[in-house]
Short mmCIF file of C-alpha atoms in Angstrom, two decimals:
data_model
loop_
_atom_site.label_atom_id
_atom_site.label_comp_id
_atom_site.label_asym_id
_atom_site.label_seq_id
_atom_site.Cartn_x
_atom_site.Cartn_y
_atom_site.Cartn_z
CA MET A 1 -100.52 110.95 63.53
CA ARG A 2 -96.81 110.37 63.95
CA THR A 3 -97.26 106.65 63.26
CA MET A 4 -99.01 107.23 59.91
CA PRO A 5 -95.84 107.91 57.85
CA ILE A 6 -94.24 104.78 59.32
CA LYS A 7 -97.28 102.70 58.37
CA ILE A 8 -97.24 104.12 54.87
CA ILE A 9 -93.52 103.37 54.49
CA LEU A 10 -94.05 99.80 55.71
CA ALA A 11 -96.97 99.32 53.31
CA VAL A 12 -94.93 100.58 50.38
CA PHE A 13 -91.99 98.39 51.40
CA ILE A 14 -94.24 95.32 51.64
CA LEU A 15 -95.80 96.11 48.24
CA ILE A 16 -92.40 96.49 46.59
CA SER A 17 -91.13 93.30 48.23
CA PHE A 18 -94.21 91.41 47.03
CA ARG A 19 -93.77 92.62 43.47
CA LEU A 20 -90.10 91.72 43.48
CA SER A 21 -90.79 88.27 44.89
CA SER A 22 -93.59 87.65 42.38
CA ALA A 23 -91.48 88.74 39.41
CA GLN A 24 -90.37 85.84 37.25
CA VAL A 25 -86.66 85.56 36.58
CA LEU A 26 -85.52 83.50 33.60
CA THR A 27 -82.15 82.62 32.13
CA ILE A 28 -81.54 81.44 28.60
CA GLU A 29 -80.31 78.05 29.89
CA GLU A 30 -83.60 77.56 31.77
CA CYS A 31 -85.49 78.37 28.60
CA TYR A 32 -83.47 75.74 26.70
CA ASP A 33 -84.31 73.07 29.28
CA LYS A 34 -87.98 73.94 29.68
CA ALA A 35 -88.55 74.24 25.93
CA ARG A 36 -87.07 70.77 25.43
CA GLN A 37 -89.12 69.24 28.26
CA ASN A 38 -92.39 70.71 27.01
CA TYR A 39 -91.95 70.32 23.25
CA PRO A 40 -94.53 67.77 21.99
CA LEU A 41 -91.89 65.80 20.08
CA ILE A 42 -90.16 64.79 23.34
CA LYS A 43 -92.95 62.26 23.96
CA GLN A 44 -91.92 60.44 20.78
CA LYS A 45 -88.64 59.39 22.42
CA GLU A 46 -90.49 57.27 24.99
CA LEU A 47 -92.58 55.65 22.25
CA VAL A 48 -89.44 54.75 20.29
CA ALA A 49 -87.86 53.22 23.40
CA ARG A 50 -90.92 51.12 24.22
CA SER A 51 -91.35 49.99 20.61
CA THR A 52 -87.71 48.89 20.50
CA GLU A 53 -88.06 46.93 23.73
CA TYR A 54 -91.04 45.00 22.35
CA SER A 55 -89.42 44.40 18.97
CA VAL A 56 -86.15 43.09 20.47
CA SER A 57 -88.11 40.83 22.85
CA ASN A 58 -90.03 39.40 19.89
CA ILE A 59 -86.82 38.74 17.97
CA LYS A 60 -85.13 37.06 20.94
CA SER A 61 -88.13 34.76 21.35
CA GLY A 62 -86.67 32.91 18.36
CA PHE A 63 -84.41 31.11 20.87
CA LEU A 64 -87.46 29.75 22.68
CA PRO A 65 -89.10 26.44 21.68
CA GLN A 66 -91.63 27.03 18.92
CA LEU A 67 -94.85 25.15 19.65
CA SER A 68 -97.75 24.79 17.22
CA LEU A 69 -101.03 22.85 17.24
CA ASN A 70 -102.25 21.52 13.90
CA GLY A 71 -105.22 19.55 12.69
CA GLN A 72 -106.23 18.00 9.40
CA ALA A 73 -109.16 16.08 7.94
CA SER A 74 -108.95 14.68 4.40
CA TYR A 75 -110.64 12.40 1.92
CA GLN A 76 -108.70 10.69 -0.84
CA SER A 77 -109.83 8.77 -3.90
CA GLU A 78 -107.60 5.78 -3.25
CA VAL A 79 -105.65 4.22 -0.38
CA THR A 80 -102.73 1.85 -0.13
CA ARG A 81 -103.72 -1.82 -0.39
CA LEU A 82 -101.59 -4.93 0.03
CA PRO A 83 -101.50 -7.15 -3.02
CA GLY A 84 -102.88 -10.67 -2.95
CA PRO A 85 -106.11 -12.10 -1.54
CA ALA A 86 -104.40 -14.20 1.13
CA VAL A 87 -103.34 -11.38 3.37
CA LEU A 88 -106.16 -10.42 5.70
CA VAL A 89 -105.53 -6.75 6.34
CA GLU A 90 -108.34 -4.28 6.60
CA PRO A 91 -107.89 -1.62 3.92
CA LEU A 92 -107.43 1.99 5.02
CA SER A 93 -110.37 4.34 5.08
CA LYS A 94 -110.46 7.01 2.42
CA ASP A 95 -111.39 9.62 5.06
CA GLN A 96 -108.43 10.31 7.33
CA TYR A 97 -107.95 12.56 10.38
CA LYS A 98 -105.14 13.79 12.55
CA ILE A 99 -104.41 16.40 15.19
CA TYR A 100 -100.87 16.90 16.40
CA LEU A 101 -98.59 19.12 18.46
CA ASP A 102 -95.35 20.23 16.77
CA LEU A 103 -92.32 21.37 18.80
CA ASN A 104 -89.21 22.93 17.23
CA GLN A 105 -86.10 24.07 19.12
CA SER A 106 -83.36 25.96 17.27
CA ILE A 107 -79.83 24.77 17.98
CA TYR A 108 -77.88 26.84 15.47
CA ASP A 109 -79.35 29.68 13.41
CA GLY A 110 -76.15 31.28 12.09
CA GLY A 111 -76.56 34.32 14.36
CA VAL A 112 -79.95 35.33 12.91
CA VAL A 113 -81.56 36.22 16.25
CA LYS A 114 -78.48 37.98 17.65
CA LYS A 115 -77.83 40.05 14.53
CA ASN A 116 -81.48 40.95 14.01
CA SER A 117 -81.64 42.12 17.63
CA ALA A 118 -78.57 44.29 17.06
CA LEU A 119 -80.14 45.63 13.86
CA GLN A 120 -83.35 46.57 15.68
CA GLU A 121 -81.45 48.31 18.49
CA THR A 122 -79.36 50.29 16.00
CA ALA A 123 -82.48 51.27 14.06
CA SER A 124 -83.92 52.53 17.35
CA LEU A 125 -80.81 54.66 17.93
CA VAL A 126 -81.28 56.20 14.48
CA GLU A 127 -84.94 57.06 15.14
CA ASP A 128 -84.16 58.42 18.60
CA GLN A 129 -81.32 60.56 17.23
CA LYS A 130 -83.58 61.98 14.52
CA ILE A 131 -85.78 63.26 17.33
CA GLU A 132 -82.71 64.71 19.07
CA VAL A 133 -81.82 66.60 15.89
CA GLU A 134 -85.29 68.15 15.75
CA LEU A 135 -85.25 68.97 19.47
CA TYR A 136 -81.86 70.64 19.08
CA LYS A 137 -83.32 73.09 16.57
CA ILE A 138 -85.39 74.54 19.41
CA LYS A 139 -82.25 76.26 20.72
CA GLU A 140 -81.98 78.36 17.56
CA ARG A 141 -85.56 79.55 17.96
CA ILE A 142 -85.10 80.26 21.68
CA ASN A 143 -82.01 82.35 20.84
CA GLN A 144 -83.94 84.48 18.36
CA ILE A 145 -86.84 85.09 20.75
CA TYR A 146 -84.77 85.56 23.92
CA PHE A 147 -82.24 87.97 22.45
CA GLY A 148 -85.00 89.84 20.63
CA ALA A 149 -86.69 90.48 23.98
CA ILE A 150 -83.35 91.37 25.63
CA LEU A 151 -82.67 93.97 22.93
CA ILE A 152 -86.06 95.54 23.54
CA ASP A 153 -85.32 95.70 27.28
CA GLU A 154 -82.10 97.60 26.52
CA GLN A 155 -83.95 100.00 24.21
CA LEU A 156 -86.62 100.62 26.84
CA ALA A 157 -83.92 101.37 29.40
CA GLN A 158 -82.34 103.85 26.98
CA ILE A 159 -85.73 105.49 26.41
CA ASP A 160 -86.05 106.03 30.15
CA LEU A 161 -82.69 107.84 30.17
CA VAL A 162 -83.74 110.05 27.24
CA LYS A 163 -87.01 110.88 28.98
CA LYS A 164 -85.16 111.89 32.13
CA ASP A 165 -82.94 114.24 30.09
CA ILE A 166 -85.95 115.78 28.35
CA GLU A 167 -87.93 116.09 31.58
CA SER A 168 -84.95 117.76 33.29
CA SER A 169 -84.59 120.26 30.44
CA LEU A 170 -88.36 120.80 30.33
CA LYS A 171 -88.48 121.59 34.04
CA LYS A 172 -85.75 124.23 33.65
CA MET A 173 -87.47 125.55 30.54
CA GLU A 174 -90.77 125.97 32.39
CA SER A 175 -88.93 127.89 35.11
CA ALA A 176 -87.30 130.12 32.49
CA ILE A 177 -90.67 130.76 30.83
CA ARG A 178 -92.17 131.84 34.16
CA ASN A 179 -89.23 134.19 34.58
CA GLY A 180 -89.76 135.55 31.07
CA THR A 181 -86.34 134.43 29.80
CA ALA A 182 -87.54 131.71 27.39
CA PHE A 183 -90.25 131.16 24.80
CA ARG A 184 -93.16 128.74 25.21
CA THR A 185 -92.27 127.24 21.81
CA ASN A 186 -89.14 125.63 23.20
CA ALA A 187 -91.17 123.99 25.98
CA ASP A 188 -93.74 122.73 23.47
CA ILE A 189 -90.98 121.23 21.33
CA LEU A 190 -89.57 119.39 24.34
CA GLN A 191 -93.07 118.23 25.33
CA ALA A 192 -93.68 116.91 21.81
CA GLU A 193 -90.40 115.01 21.89
CA LEU A 194 -91.40 113.53 25.24
CA LEU A 195 -94.63 112.24 23.70
CA LYS A 196 -92.64 110.71 20.83
CA THR A 197 -90.52 108.78 23.30
CA ASP A 198 -93.71 107.54 24.96
CA GLN A 199 -94.91 106.31 21.56
CA ARG A 200 -91.66 104.44 21.03
CA ALA A 201 -92.00 102.88 24.47
CA VAL A 202 -95.56 101.73 23.70
CA GLU A 203 -94.43 100.09 20.44
CA LEU A 204 -91.47 98.40 22.09
CA LYS A 205 -93.55 97.10 25.01
CA ALA A 206 -96.05 95.62 22.56
CA ALA A 207 -93.21 93.89 20.70
CA ARG A 208 -91.78 92.63 24.00
CA LYS A 209 -95.18 91.21 24.94
CA SER A 210 -95.26 89.27 21.67
CA TYR A 211 -91.78 87.89 22.29
CA LEU A 212 -92.73 86.82 25.81
CA GLU A 213 -95.89 85.13 24.56
CA MET A 214 -93.88 83.10 22.04
CA LEU A 215 -91.28 82.26 24.67
CA GLY A 216 -94.02 81.27 27.11
CA MET A 217 -95.51 78.87 24.57
CA PHE A 218 -92.14 77.17 24.13
CA ILE A 219 -91.47 76.76 27.85
CA HIS A 220 -95.15 76.12 28.73
CA GLN A 221 -95.22 78.95 31.23
CA SER A 222 -97.27 82.12 31.49
CA LEU A 223 -94.96 85.16 31.24
CA THR A 224 -96.01 88.66 32.23
CA GLU A 225 -94.56 92.11 31.64
CA ASN A 226 -92.77 91.75 34.99
CA THR A 227 -90.78 88.76 33.72
CA ASP A 228 -87.09 89.49 34.09
CA LEU A 229 -84.94 87.99 31.34
CA GLN A 230 -81.41 87.77 32.67
CA MET A 231 -78.64 89.01 30.42
CA PRO A 232 -76.70 85.95 29.23
CA GLN A 233 -73.06 85.69 30.21
CA THR A 234 -70.37 86.41 27.67
CA LEU A 235 -68.95 83.19 26.24
CA VAL A 236 -65.29 82.51 25.58
CA THR A 237 -64.63 81.63 21.94
CA GLN A 238 -62.62 78.43 21.66
CA ILE A 239 -59.58 78.46 19.38
CA GLU A 240 -60.22 74.90 18.23
CA GLN A 241 -63.94 74.52 17.64
CA VAL A 242 -64.92 70.86 17.75
CA ILE A 243 -68.32 70.10 16.17
CA THR A 244 -70.42 67.85 18.40
CA ARG A 245 -73.83 68.48 16.88
CA PRO A 246 -76.49 65.72 17.21
CA GLU A 247 -76.41 65.38 13.41
CA ILE A 248 -72.92 63.87 13.71
CA SER A 249 -74.24 61.13 16.00
CA LEU A 250 -77.13 60.57 13.60
CA TYR A 251 -74.76 60.01 10.67
CA ASN A 252 -72.68 57.63 12.80
CA TYR A 253 -75.75 55.64 13.85
CA GLN A 254 -76.91 55.44 10.23
CA SER A 255 -73.50 54.03 9.27
CA GLN A 256 -73.82 51.48 12.08
CA LEU A 257 -77.30 50.60 10.81
CA TYR A 258 -76.03 49.75 7.32
CA ALA A 259 -73.20 47.72 8.88
CA ALA A 260 -75.79 45.79 10.94
CA GLN A 261 -77.91 45.19 7.82
CA HIS A 262 -74.77 43.89 6.14
CA GLN A 263 -74.36 41.34 8.95
CA VAL A 264 -78.00 40.28 8.69
CA THR A 265 -77.54 39.71 4.95
CA ASN A 266 -74.71 37.28 5.74
CA THR A 267 -77.04 35.15 7.90
CA ARG A 268 -79.30 34.40 4.95
CA VAL A 269 -76.75 32.02 3.44
CA VAL A 270 -75.82 29.98 6.51
CA PRO A 271 -77.34 26.58 7.43
CA ARG A 272 -79.78 26.07 10.30
CA VAL A 273 -79.94 23.15 12.72
CA SER A 274 -82.85 22.42 15.07
CA LEU A 275 -84.44 19.68 17.13
CA TYR A 276 -88.05 18.74 16.53
CA ALA A 277 -90.70 16.57 18.14
CA GLN A 278 -94.26 15.78 17.17
CA GLY A 279 -97.03 14.03 19.02
CA GLY A 280 -100.58 13.46 17.81
CA TYR A 281 -103.73 11.44 17.46
CA GLY A 282 -105.38 10.37 14.26
CA ARG A 283 -106.41 7.69 11.76
CA PRO A 284 -104.18 6.12 10.71
CA GLY A 285 -101.32 6.51 13.18
CA LEU A 286 -97.72 5.79 12.33
CA ASN A 287 -98.73 2.19 11.61
CA VAL A 288 -100.48 2.72 8.31
CA LEU A 289 -101.65 -0.89 8.25
CA LEU A 290 -103.85 -0.34 11.28
CA ASN A 291 -107.08 1.32 10.17
CA GLN A 292 -108.10 2.86 13.46
CA PHE A 293 -107.50 5.95 15.58
CA ASP A 294 -104.23 5.84 17.48
CA THR A 295 -101.74 8.12 19.26
CA TYR A 296 -98.25 8.59 17.97
CA TYR A 297 -95.03 10.58 18.43
CA LEU A 298 -91.75 11.14 16.64
CA GLY A 299 -88.70 13.36 16.99
CA GLY A 300 -85.25 14.06 15.61
CA ILE A 301 -82.85 16.67 14.33
CA ARG A 302 -83.48 18.87 11.30
CA PHE A 303 -80.94 20.51 9.00
CA SER A 304 -81.73 23.14 6.37
CA TRP A 305 -79.68 25.33 4.07
CA ASN A 306 -81.35 27.80 1.75
CA LEU A 307 -78.89 28.09 -1.11
CA GLY A 308 -81.15 30.56 -2.89
CA GLY A 309 -79.87 33.30 -0.58
CA TYR A 310 -76.65 33.43 -2.57
CA TYR A 311 -78.50 34.81 -5.59
CA ASN A 312 -79.24 38.25 -4.11
CA ALA A 313 -76.79 38.50 -1.20
CA ASN A 314 -73.97 40.14 -3.17
CA ARG A 315 -76.29 42.68 -4.80
CA GLU A 316 -77.84 43.56 -1.43
CA LYS A 317 -74.38 44.11 0.03
CA GLN A 318 -73.48 46.39 -2.86
CA ILE A 319 -76.65 48.44 -2.24
CA LEU A 320 -75.76 48.72 1.45
CA ASP A 321 -72.23 49.85 0.56
CA LEU A 322 -73.67 52.56 -1.70
CA ASN A 323 -75.99 53.71 1.08
CA LEU A 324 -73.05 53.83 3.48
CA GLN A 325 -71.07 55.98 1.03
CA SER A 326 -74.07 58.29 0.70
CA VAL A 327 -74.22 58.76 4.49
CA ASN A 328 -70.50 59.52 4.63
CA GLN A 329 -70.90 62.12 1.89
CA GLN A 330 -73.83 63.72 3.75
CA LYS A 331 -71.68 63.87 6.89
CA GLU A 332 -68.80 65.51 5.01
CA THR A 333 -71.19 68.03 3.43
CA PHE A 334 -72.69 68.85 6.83
CA LEU A 335 -69.25 69.38 8.37
CA PHE A 336 -68.17 71.56 5.43
CA ASN A 337 -71.26 73.78 5.68
CA THR A 338 -70.93 73.99 9.46
CA GLN A 339 -67.29 75.06 9.17
CA LEU A 340 -68.36 77.77 6.72
CA SER A 341 -70.96 79.01 9.21
CA LEU A 342 -68.38 79.04 12.01
CA ARG A 343 -65.93 81.02 9.89
CA GLN A 344 -68.63 83.59 9.09
CA GLN A 345 -69.60 83.79 12.76
CA ASN A 346 -65.97 84.35 13.78
CA ASN A 347 -65.74 87.20 11.27
CA ASP A 348 -68.97 88.67 12.64
CA LEU A 349 -67.60 88.50 16.19
CA SER A 350 -64.44 90.37 15.17
CA LYS A 351 -66.48 93.00 13.35
CA LEU A 352 -68.86 93.51 16.29
CA ARG A 353 -66.00 93.89 18.77
CA GLU A 354 -64.50 96.63 16.62
CA LEU A 355 -67.88 98.35 16.27
CA ILE A 356 -68.39 98.27 20.04
CA GLN A 357 -65.03 99.99 20.58
CA ILE A 358 -66.05 102.71 18.12
CA ASP A 359 -69.52 102.97 19.73
CA GLU A 360 -67.96 103.63 23.14
CA LYS A 361 -65.82 106.45 21.75
CA LEU A 362 -68.82 107.92 19.89
CA ILE A 363 -70.95 107.85 23.03
CA GLU A 364 -68.27 109.67 24.95
CA LEU A 365 -68.12 112.40 22.29
CA ARG A 366 -71.90 112.59 21.83
CA THR A 367 -72.44 112.84 25.61
CA ARG A 368 -70.04 115.80 25.86
CA ILE A 369 -71.74 117.49 22.90
CA LYS A 370 -75.18 116.87 24.40
CA ASN A 371 -74.19 118.20 27.80
CA THR A 372 -72.82 121.34 26.16
CA ALA A 373 -76.04 121.72 24.17
CA LYS A 374 -78.09 121.27 27.32
CA SER A 375 -76.15 124.03 29.06
CA GLN A 376 -76.61 126.25 26.02
CA LEU A 377 -80.33 125.55 25.99
CA ASP A 378 -80.61 126.41 29.67
CA ASN A 379 -78.86 129.72 28.95
CA GLY A 380 -80.99 130.46 25.91
CA VAL A 381 -78.08 130.24 23.45
CA ILE A 382 -79.67 127.53 21.25
CA THR A 383 -83.22 126.39 20.55
CA ALA A 384 -84.91 123.21 21.77
CA ASN A 385 -84.57 121.72 18.27
CA ASP A 386 -80.81 122.20 18.39
CA TYR A 387 -80.65 120.50 21.76
CA LEU A 388 -82.90 117.60 20.69
CA ARG A 389 -80.73 117.00 17.63
CA GLU A 390 -77.72 116.41 19.88
CA LEU A 391 -79.79 114.43 22.40
CA ASN A 392 -81.09 112.13 19.64
CA ALA A 393 -77.57 111.72 18.27
CA GLU A 394 -76.38 110.56 21.69
CA ASP A 395 -79.44 108.31 22.00
CA GLN A 396 -78.71 106.74 18.59
CA ALA A 397 -75.09 106.12 19.56
CA LYS A 398 -76.17 104.37 22.77
CA GLN A 399 -78.77 102.34 20.89
CA ASN A 400 -76.11 101.27 18.39
CA LEU A 401 -73.93 100.12 21.27
CA SER A 402 -76.81 98.12 22.75
CA VAL A 403 -77.61 96.53 19.39
CA HIS A 404 -73.99 95.59 18.76
CA GLU A 405 -73.55 94.18 22.29
CA ILE A 406 -76.69 92.07 21.97
CA GLN A 407 -75.65 90.97 18.47
CA LEU A 408 -72.26 89.96 19.87
CA LEU A 409 -73.89 87.87 22.61
CA MET A 410 -76.39 86.33 20.20
CA THR A 411 -73.61 85.44 17.75
CA GLN A 412 -71.68 83.77 20.57
CA TYR A 413 -74.69 81.69 21.58
CA THR A 414 -75.52 80.96 17.95
CA GLN A 415 -71.96 79.72 17.53
CA GLN A 416 -72.39 77.54 20.59
CA VAL A 417 -75.46 76.00 18.96
CA THR A 418 -73.59 75.63 15.66
CA THR A 419 -70.79 73.64 17.28
CA GLY A 420 -73.08 71.71 19.63
CA ASN A 421 -70.94 72.53 22.69
#
C-alpha cells in the first residue's frame, strides 16, 4: 500500500515527460527554411539549371567539326558536250548521282559561340532569380501566420490568468454564501463570466488550429495543438538599412542580359573563317569528262561576311538600350517604394514602443484597482459586476500590451523581410 503513491507519482512523471518530449517545438527561422524547401516552386530551380547546362553545351558544340552526309540524284535535259566530231569523248549521262560527306571546322566566328554561351548563362541567372523572388515572398506569409498564432497563444495565457482570478473569487464567494454573508446572485454572475472566458478560449483555440494547419501546409509537417511556437527574439534595428532584396539581384541580372544581347548583336556583322573538306562518290566525279562512277575529294578554306547584318544592328542596339533604361527605372521605383515602406515601419516601431510604455503603466494601475475591488468584493462592499468591470479592464490592458508587443516583433521581422537582411 505504501508503494502505491510512489508508483502513481512515477506514472504521472513518465506521462508528463512523454508529452513534453513529443511536443513539437518550432522557431520562425525553421519555418522559413522548411517552407522554402517544401514549396513546389523550388523544384523549378533544378529544371532551370539542367536546361541551362544542356543549352550551353549545344552552343559550345559550334567549336566542334560539323559533319553532314548528303546525297543527290538528278536528271537534266542537256549535258555538256565537246564541239567537233573528231574528239572521241563519251557524252555525259543526263541522269547523275552523288553521295558525299561534308566536313566543316570553324576557325574564327567573331566570338559567336562564346558570347551566345554567356547570353544563355545570363538568361539562366534571370530565370533562377525570378524563382528566388517568388520564394522570398513566402517569408511574408510565414510572418503573418506565425505571429497570428503567437498572438493567440498570448491571449490564451491571459485568459488562464483571468479564469484563475474569477475562480479564486468564486471560491471565496461560495464560502461567504454558505456562511450567509453573500448573495447567490454574485456567485452566479462570476460563474457566468467564467463560462464567457471558456467561450473565448474555444474560439481562440479554433483560430489557432487554423493557423497551425496553414503553417503545417507550408512546412509540410503535421502540427498539433501541442505544437510550441517559440517567441521570436527581438531584433536590433539598424541605423543604416541596406536593401539586399532578391529583386535587386534580378534587376542587375536583367541589365547584364541586355548587355550580353548587345554583344551578340555585334557578332552578326563580323566575318567568319572555316576549313572545309568533302569526299564522295558519284557520276560524274570531279572529272566531268569521264562518264562513270568515281570517288572524289576536295578541301580548302572558306570565308564569309554577311553584310546584311548592318541593316538592323543599330536599331536592335537602340531597342536593347531602351530595355536597359526601363530596367533601371524599375529598379529605382522599387528602391523608392521600399524606402517608403521602411520609413513607415520605423514610424510604426516608434509608436508601438511608446504604446508599450503606456500599457505597462496602465496595467500597474489596473492591477491595483482590481486587487482593491477584489478585496471589496470579498468583504461584501461591492457587487460581482463591479468587480468584473475592474477585472475586465485589467484584462483588456494586458491584452493591449500583448497585441502591441507582438505587433512590435512582427514589424521588426517584416522590416527584416523588407530590407532582405
